[in-house]
Coordinates of N, CA and C in Angstrom, one line a residue:
M1 N -18.8 20.6 37.1 CA -17.4 20.2 36.9 C -17.2 18.7 37.0
K2 N -16.6 18.1 36.1 CA -16.4 16.6 36.1 C -15.2 16.3 36.9
S3 N -15.2 15.1 37.5 CA -14.1 14.7 38.3 C -13.0 14.2 37.4
K4 N -11.8 14.0 38.0 CA -10.6 13.6 37.3 C -10.8 12.2 36.7
V5 N -11.5 11.3 37.4 CA -11.8 9.9 36.9 C -12.7 10.0 35.7
E6 N -13.7 10.8 35.8 CA -14.7 10.9 34.6 C -14.0 11.4 33.4
R7 N -13.1 12.3 33.5 CA -12.3 12.9 32.4 C -11.4 11.8 31.8
K8 N -10.7 11.0 32.6 CA -9.8 10.0 32.1 C -10.6 8.9 31.4
T9 N -11.8 8.5 31.9 CA -12.5 7.5 31.2 C -13.1 8.0 29.9
K10 N -13.4 9.2 29.8 CA -13.9 9.8 28.6 C -12.8 9.8 27.5
K11 N -11.5 10.2 28.0 CA -10.4 10.2 27.0 C -10.1 8.8 26.6
A12 N -10.2 7.8 27.4 CA -10.0 6.4 27.0 C -11.0 5.9 26.0
A13 N -12.3 6.3 26.2 CA -13.3 6.0 25.3 C -13.1 6.6 23.9
V14 N -12.7 7.8 23.9 CA -12.4 8.5 22.6 C -11.2 7.8 21.9
A15 N -10.2 7.4 22.7 CA -9.0 6.8 22.1 C -9.4 5.4 21.5
K16 N -10.3 4.7 22.1 CA -10.7 3.4 21.6 C -11.6 3.6 20.4
A17 N -12.3 4.7 20.2 CA -13.2 4.9 19.1 C -12.4 5.2 17.8
K18 N -11.1 5.6 17.9 CA -10.4 5.9 16.7 C -10.1 4.6 15.9
P19 N -10.3 4.7 14.5 CA -10.0 3.5 13.7 C -8.5 3.3 13.7
T20 N -8.1 2.0 13.8 CA -6.7 1.7 13.8 C -6.1 1.5 12.4
N21 N -6.8 0.9 11.5 CA -6.4 0.7 10.2 C -7.1 1.6 9.2
V22 N -6.4 2.6 8.8 CA -7.0 3.6 7.8 C -6.2 3.5 6.5
T23 N -6.8 3.0 5.5 CA -6.1 2.9 4.2 C -6.0 4.3 3.5
V24 N -4.8 4.5 3.1 CA -4.4 5.8 2.5 C -4.4 5.7 1.0
A25 N -3.7 4.7 0.4 CA -3.6 4.6 -1.0 C -3.6 3.1 -1.4
V26 N -4.2 2.8 -2.6 CA -4.3 1.5 -3.1 C -3.8 1.5 -4.5
N27 N -3.1 0.4 -4.9 CA -2.5 0.3 -6.2 C -3.5 -0.6 -7.0
K28 N -4.5 0.0 -7.6 CA -5.5 -0.7 -8.4 C -5.0 -1.3 -9.6
K29 N -4.0 -0.7 -10.2 CA -3.4 -1.2 -11.4 C -2.7 -2.6 -11.2
A30 N -2.1 -2.7 -10.0 CA -1.4 -3.9 -9.6 C -2.3 -5.1 -9.5
V31 N -3.5 -4.8 -9.0 CA -4.6 -5.9 -8.8 C -5.0 -6.4 -10.2
F32 N -5.0 -5.5 -11.2 CA -5.4 -5.8 -12.5 C -4.3 -6.6 -13.3
D33 N -3.0 -6.2 -13.0 CA -1.9 -6.7 -13.8 C -1.3 -7.9 -13.2
Y34 N -1.5 -8.3 -12.0 CA -0.8 -9.4 -11.3 C -1.7 -10.3 -10.6
F35 N -1.3 -11.6 -10.4 CA -1.8 -12.5 -9.5 C -1.0 -12.4 -8.2
F36 N -1.6 -12.3 -7.1 CA -0.9 -12.2 -5.8 C -0.7 -13.6 -5.3
V37 N 0.6 -14.0 -5.1 CA 0.9 -15.3 -4.6 C 0.9 -15.2 -3.1
E38 N 1.5 -14.2 -2.5 CA 1.7 -14.0 -1.1 C 1.8 -12.6 -0.7
T39 N 1.2 -12.1 0.4 CA 1.3 -10.7 0.8 C 2.0 -10.6 2.1
F40 N 2.7 -9.5 2.3 CA 3.5 -9.2 3.5 C 3.1 -7.8 3.9
E41 N 3.3 -7.6 5.2 CA 3.1 -6.2 5.8 C 4.5 -5.7 6.2
A42 N 4.9 -4.5 5.7 CA 6.2 -4.0 6.0 C 6.1 -2.6 6.5
G43 N 7.0 -2.2 7.3 CA 7.1 -0.8 7.7 C 7.8 0.0 6.6
I44 N 7.7 1.3 6.6 CA 8.4 2.1 5.6 C 9.1 3.3 6.3
A45 N 10.3 3.5 5.9 CA 11.1 4.5 6.5 C 10.8 5.9 5.9
L46 N 10.2 6.8 6.6 CA 9.8 8.1 6.0 C 10.4 9.2 6.9
E47 N 10.5 10.4 6.3 CA 10.8 11.6 7.1 C 9.5 12.1 7.7
G48 N 9.7 13.0 8.6 CA 8.5 13.6 9.3 C 7.5 14.3 8.4
S49 N 8.0 15.1 7.5 CA 7.1 15.8 6.6 C 6.4 14.8 5.7
E50 N 7.1 13.7 5.3 CA 6.4 12.7 4.5 C 5.3 12.0 5.2
V51 N 5.4 11.8 6.5 CA 4.3 11.2 7.3 C 3.1 12.1 7.3
K52 N 3.3 13.4 7.3 CA 2.2 14.4 7.3 C 1.5 14.3 5.9
S53 N 2.3 14.2 4.9 CA 1.7 14.1 3.5 C 0.9 12.8 3.4
V54 N 1.4 11.7 4.0 CA 0.7 10.5 3.9 C -0.6 10.6 4.7
K55 N -0.6 11.2 5.8 CA -1.8 11.5 6.6 C -2.8 12.3 5.8
K56 N -2.3 13.2 5.0 CA -3.2 14.0 4.2 C -3.7 13.3 3.0
G57 N -3.0 12.2 2.6 CA -3.5 11.4 1.5 C -2.8 11.7 0.2
D58 N -1.7 12.4 0.2 CA -1.0 12.8 -1.0 C 0.1 11.7 -1.4
V59 N -0.5 10.5 -1.7 CA 0.4 9.4 -2.0 C -0.1 8.7 -3.3
S60 N 0.8 8.3 -4.2 CA 0.4 7.6 -5.4 C 1.3 6.4 -5.5
L61 N 0.7 5.2 -5.6 CA 1.5 4.0 -5.8 C 1.6 3.5 -7.2
R62 N 1.0 4.3 -8.1 CA 1.0 4.0 -9.5 C 2.4 3.9 -10.1
D63 N 2.7 2.8 -10.8 CA 4.0 2.6 -11.4 C 5.1 2.4 -10.4
S64 N 4.8 2.1 -9.1 CA 5.8 1.9 -8.2 C 6.1 0.4 -8.1
F65 N 7.3 0.1 -7.6 CA 7.7 -1.3 -7.5 C 8.8 -1.4 -6.4
C66 N 9.1 -2.7 -6.0 CA 10.0 -2.9 -4.9 C 11.2 -3.7 -5.5
H67 N 12.4 -3.3 -5.0 CA 13.6 -3.9 -5.5 C 14.6 -4.1 -4.4
V68 N 15.3 -5.3 -4.4 CA 16.3 -5.6 -3.4 C 17.6 -5.0 -3.8
E69 N 18.2 -4.1 -2.9 CA 19.5 -3.5 -3.1 C 20.3 -3.5 -1.9
N70 N 21.5 -4.0 -1.9 CA 22.4 -4.1 -0.8 C 21.8 -4.8 0.4
G71 N 21.0 -5.8 0.2 CA 20.4 -6.5 1.3 C 19.2 -5.8 1.9
N72 N 18.7 -4.7 1.3 CA 17.6 -4.0 1.8 C 16.5 -4.0 0.7
L73 N 15.2 -4.0 1.1 CA 14.1 -3.9 0.1 C 13.8 -2.5 0.1
E74 N 13.7 -1.9 -1.2 CA 13.5 -0.5 -1.3 C 12.2 -0.3 -2.2
L75 N 11.5 0.7 -1.9 CA 10.3 1.1 -2.6 C 10.7 2.1 -3.6
K76 N 10.5 1.9 -4.9 CA 11.0 2.8 -6.0 C 9.8 3.4 -6.6
N77 N 10.0 4.6 -7.1 CA 9.0 5.3 -7.9 C 7.7 5.6 -7.3
C78 N 7.6 5.6 -5.9 CA 6.4 6.0 -5.2 C 6.3 7.5 -5.0
Q79 N 5.2 8.1 -5.4 CA 5.1 9.5 -5.3 C 4.5 9.9 -4.0
I80 N 5.2 10.6 -3.1 CA 4.7 11.2 -1.9 C 4.9 12.7 -2.0
T81 N 3.9 13.4 -2.3 CA 4.0 14.9 -2.5 C 4.5 15.6 -1.3
P82 N 5.4 16.5 -1.4 CA 6.0 17.2 -0.2 C 4.9 18.0 0.5
Y83 N 5.0 17.9 1.8 CA 4.1 18.7 2.7 C 4.3 20.2 2.4
A84 N 3.2 20.9 2.3 CA 3.3 22.3 1.9 C 4.1 23.2 2.9
K85 N 4.0 22.9 4.2 CA 4.6 23.8 5.2 C 6.0 23.3 5.7
V86 N 6.7 22.5 4.9 CA 7.9 21.9 5.3 C 9.1 22.9 5.3
G87 N 9.0 23.9 4.5 CA 10.1 24.8 4.4 C 11.0 24.5 3.2
A88 N 12.3 24.8 3.4 CA 13.3 24.8 2.3 C 13.8 23.4 2.1
F89 N 13.7 22.5 3.0 CA 14.3 21.2 2.9 C 13.4 20.0 2.7
A90 N 12.5 20.2 1.6 CA 11.6 19.1 1.3 C 12.3 18.0 0.6
P91 N 12.0 16.7 1.0 CA 12.6 15.6 0.3 C 12.1 15.4 -1.1
D92 N 12.8 14.7 -1.9 CA 12.4 14.4 -3.2 C 11.2 13.5 -3.2
P93 N 10.1 13.9 -4.0 CA 8.9 13.1 -3.9 C 9.0 11.7 -4.4
R94 N 9.9 11.4 -5.3 CA 10.1 10.0 -5.9 C 11.3 9.3 -5.4
R95 N 11.8 9.7 -4.3 CA 13.1 9.0 -3.8 C 12.8 7.6 -3.4
S96 N 13.9 6.8 -3.3 CA 13.8 5.4 -2.9 C 13.5 5.4 -1.4
R97 N 12.6 4.6 -0.9 CA 12.3 4.5 0.5 C 12.5 3.1 1.0
R98 N 13.2 2.9 2.1 CA 13.5 1.6 2.6 C 12.3 1.0 3.3
L99 N 12.1 -0.3 3.0 CA 11.0 -1.1 3.6 C 11.6 -1.9 4.7
L100 N 10.9 -2.0 5.8 CA 11.4 -2.6 7.0 C 10.7 -4.0 7.2
L101 N 11.5 -5.1 7.0 CA 11.0 -6.4 7.1 C 12.0 -7.2 8.0
H102 N 11.5 -8.4 8.5 CA 12.4 -9.3 9.2 C 13.4 -9.9 8.1
K103 N 14.6 -10.3 8.6 CA 15.6 -10.8 7.7 C 15.1 -12.1 7.0
T104 N 14.3 -12.9 7.7 CA 13.9 -14.2 7.1 C 12.9 -13.9 5.9
Q105 N 12.0 -12.9 6.2 CA 11.0 -12.5 5.2 C 11.7 -11.9 4.0
L106 N 12.7 -11.1 4.3 CA 13.5 -10.4 3.2 C 14.2 -11.4 2.3
S107 N 14.9 -12.4 3.0 CA 15.6 -13.3 2.2 C 14.7 -14.2 1.3
R108 N 13.6 -14.6 1.9 CA 12.6 -15.4 1.2 C 12.0 -14.6 0.0
L109 N 11.7 -13.3 0.2 CA 11.2 -12.5 -0.9 C 12.2 -12.3 -2.0
A110 N 13.5 -12.1 -1.6 CA 14.5 -11.9 -2.6 C 14.8 -13.1 -3.4
S111 N 14.7 -14.3 -2.8 CA 15.0 -15.5 -3.5 C 13.8 -15.8 -4.5
K112 N 12.6 -15.5 -4.0 CA 11.4 -15.8 -4.9 C 11.4 -14.8 -6.1
A113 N 11.8 -13.5 -5.8 CA 11.8 -12.5 -6.8 C 12.8 -12.8 -7.9
Q114 N 13.9 -13.6 -7.6 CA 14.9 -13.9 -8.6 C 14.3 -15.0 -9.6
E115 N 13.3 -15.7 -9.2 CA 12.7 -16.7 -10.1 C 12.0 -16.0 -11.3
K116 N 11.9 -16.7 -12.4 CA 11.3 -16.0 -13.6 C 9.8 -15.8 -13.4
G117 N 9.3 -14.6 -13.7 CA 7.9 -14.3 -13.7 C 7.4 -13.7 -12.4
F118 N 8.3 -13.7 -11.4 CA 7.8 -13.1 -10.1 C 8.4 -11.7 -9.9
T119 N 7.6 -10.9 -9.2 CA 8.1 -9.6 -8.8 C 7.5 -9.2 -7.5
I120 N 8.0 -8.1 -6.9 CA 7.4 -7.6 -5.6 C 6.7 -6.3 -5.9
V121 N 5.5 -6.3 -5.6 CA 4.6 -5.1 -5.9 C 4.0 -4.5 -4.7
P122 N 4.0 -3.2 -4.5 CA 3.3 -2.6 -3.4 C 1.8 -2.6 -3.7
V123 N 1.0 -2.9 -2.7 CA -0.5 -3.1 -2.9 C -1.2 -1.9 -2.3
K124 N -0.9 -1.6 -1.1 CA -1.6 -0.4 -0.4 C -0.7 0.1 0.7
I125 N -1.0 1.4 1.0 CA -0.4 2.1 2.2 C -1.5 2.4 3.2
Y126 N -1.2 2.1 4.4 CA -2.2 2.4 5.4 C -1.6 2.6 6.8
F127 N -2.4 3.2 7.7 CA -1.9 3.4 9.1 C -2.4 2.2 9.9
K128 N -1.4 1.7 10.7 CA -1.8 0.7 11.7 C -1.4 1.3 13.1
G129 N -2.4 1.8 13.7 CA -2.2 2.6 14.9 C -1.6 4.0 14.5
R130 N -0.3 4.2 15.0 CA 0.3 5.5 14.6 C 1.4 5.3 13.6
F131 N 1.6 4.0 13.1 CA 2.7 3.7 12.2 C 2.1 3.6 10.8
V132 N 3.0 4.0 9.8 CA 2.6 3.9 8.4 C 3.1 2.5 8.0
K133 N 2.3 1.7 7.4 CA 2.6 0.4 6.9 C 2.3 0.3 5.4
I134 N 3.0 -0.6 4.8 CA 2.7 -0.9 3.4 C 2.5 -2.4 3.2
E135 N 1.5 -2.7 2.4 CA 1.3 -4.1 2.1 C 1.9 -4.4 0.7
I136 N 2.9 -5.3 0.7 CA 3.5 -5.7 -0.5 C 3.2 -7.1 -0.8
A137 N 3.2 -7.5 -2.1 CA 2.8 -8.8 -2.5 C 3.9 -9.4 -3.5
L138 N 4.1 -10.7 -3.3 CA 4.9 -11.4 -4.2 C 3.9 -11.8 -5.3
A139 N 4.2 -11.3 -6.6 CA 3.2 -11.4 -7.6 C 3.7 -12.0 -8.9
K140 N 2.8 -12.6 -9.6 CA 3.1 -13.2 -10.9 C 2.3 -12.5 -11.9
G141 N 2.9 -12.0 -13.0 CA 2.2 -11.2 -14.0 C 1.1 -12.0 -14.8
K142 N 0.1 -11.3 -15.1 CA -1.0 -11.9 -15.9 C -0.7 -11.7 -17.4
K143 N -1.2 -12.7 -18.2 CA -1.1 -12.6 -19.6 C -2.2 -11.7 -20.1
N144 N -2.1 -11.2 -21.4 CA -3.1 -10.3 -21.9 C -4.5 -11.0 -22.0
Y145 N -4.5 -12.3 -22.4 CA -5.8 -12.9 -22.5 C -6.5 -13.1 -21.1
E146 N -5.7 -13.2 -20.1 CA -6.3 -13.3 -18.7 C -6.9 -11.9 -18.3
K147 N -6.2 -10.8 -18.7 CA -6.7 -9.5 -18.4 C -8.0 -9.3 -19.1
K148 N -8.1 -9.7 -20.4 CA -9.3 -9.5 -21.2 C -10.4 -10.4 -20.6
Q149 N -10.1 -11.5 -20.1 CA -11.2 -12.4 -19.5 C -11.7 -11.7 -18.2
V150 N -10.9 -11.0 -17.4 CA -11.4 -10.3 -16.3 C -12.3 -9.1 -16.7
I151 N -11.9 -8.4 -17.7 CA -12.8 -7.3 -18.2 C -14.1 -7.9 -18.7
K152 N -14.1 -9.0 -19.4 CA -15.3 -9.6 -19.9 C -16.2 -10.0 -18.8
E153 N -15.7 -10.7 -17.7 CA -16.5 -11.1 -16.6 C -17.1 -9.9 -15.9
R154 N -16.3 -8.8 -15.7 CA -16.8 -7.6 -15.1 C -17.9 -7.0 -15.8
D155 N -17.9 -7.0 -17.2 CA -19.0 -6.4 -18.0 C -20.2 -7.3 -17.9
I156 N -20.0 -8.6 -17.9 CA -21.2 -9.5 -17.7 C -21.9 -9.3 -16.4
N157 N -21.1 -9.2 -15.3 CA -21.7 -9.0 -14.0 C -22.4 -7.6 -13.9
R158 N -21.8 -6.6 -14.6 CA -22.4 -5.3 -14.5 C -23.7 -5.3 -15.3
T159 N -23.8 -5.9 -16.4 CA -25.1 -6.0 -17.2 C -26.1 -6.8 -16.4
A160 N -25.7 -7.9 -15.8 CA -26.6 -8.7 -15.0 C -27.2 -7.9 -13.8
A161 N -26.4 -7.1 -13.2 CA -26.8 -6.3 -12.0 C -27.8 -5.2 -12.5
R162 N -27.5 -4.7 -13.7 CA -28.4 -3.7 -14.3 C -29.7 -4.3 -14.7
E163 N -29.8 -5.5 -15.2 CA -31.0 -6.1 -15.5 C -31.8 -6.4 -14.3
L164 N -31.2 -6.8 -13.2 CA -31.9 -7.2 -12.0 C -32.4 -5.9 -11.3
S165 N -31.7 -4.8 -11.5 CA -32.2 -3.6 -10.8 C -33.4 -2.9 -11.5
G166 N -33.6 -3.3 -12.8 CA -34.8 -2.8 -13.5 C -34.6 -1.8 -14.5
Y167 N -33.4 -1.6 -15.0 CA -33.1 -0.6 -16.0 C -33.5 -1.1 -17.4

């Protein structure tokens, strides 16, 4: 039988071993379509069943965007699939969710987003400790020729790696 102190130290070691930042979803399309000028970390207001769905990984940031409404930054068009065992009162999967930022950050983002060519884009959702966080970016859209250049460079790098590996 282990003593009380040994059990407590074992629990503390197990708690330290858990990873703190676990990425749940990444918006790969945003990385391709935009140049990120500045990134911010924001909290997200979720219901309990939505947190369980996020833990499960049932999140899609594809085609989602952020918009300032009534002095609040809201995440629009983000798909969080309802948790299966929630019962009769499942929230809408594509509802607007409030993002939690400091007032200074919010006012700065809102003023920058008003400028031509800038938008606020969600980049990834992750856990920081026990909290769900979202990384948002102030972004400027890429032109078509810039996107084609990225594809061309990717192909060149891929063929060079293939040549070096011996294929």
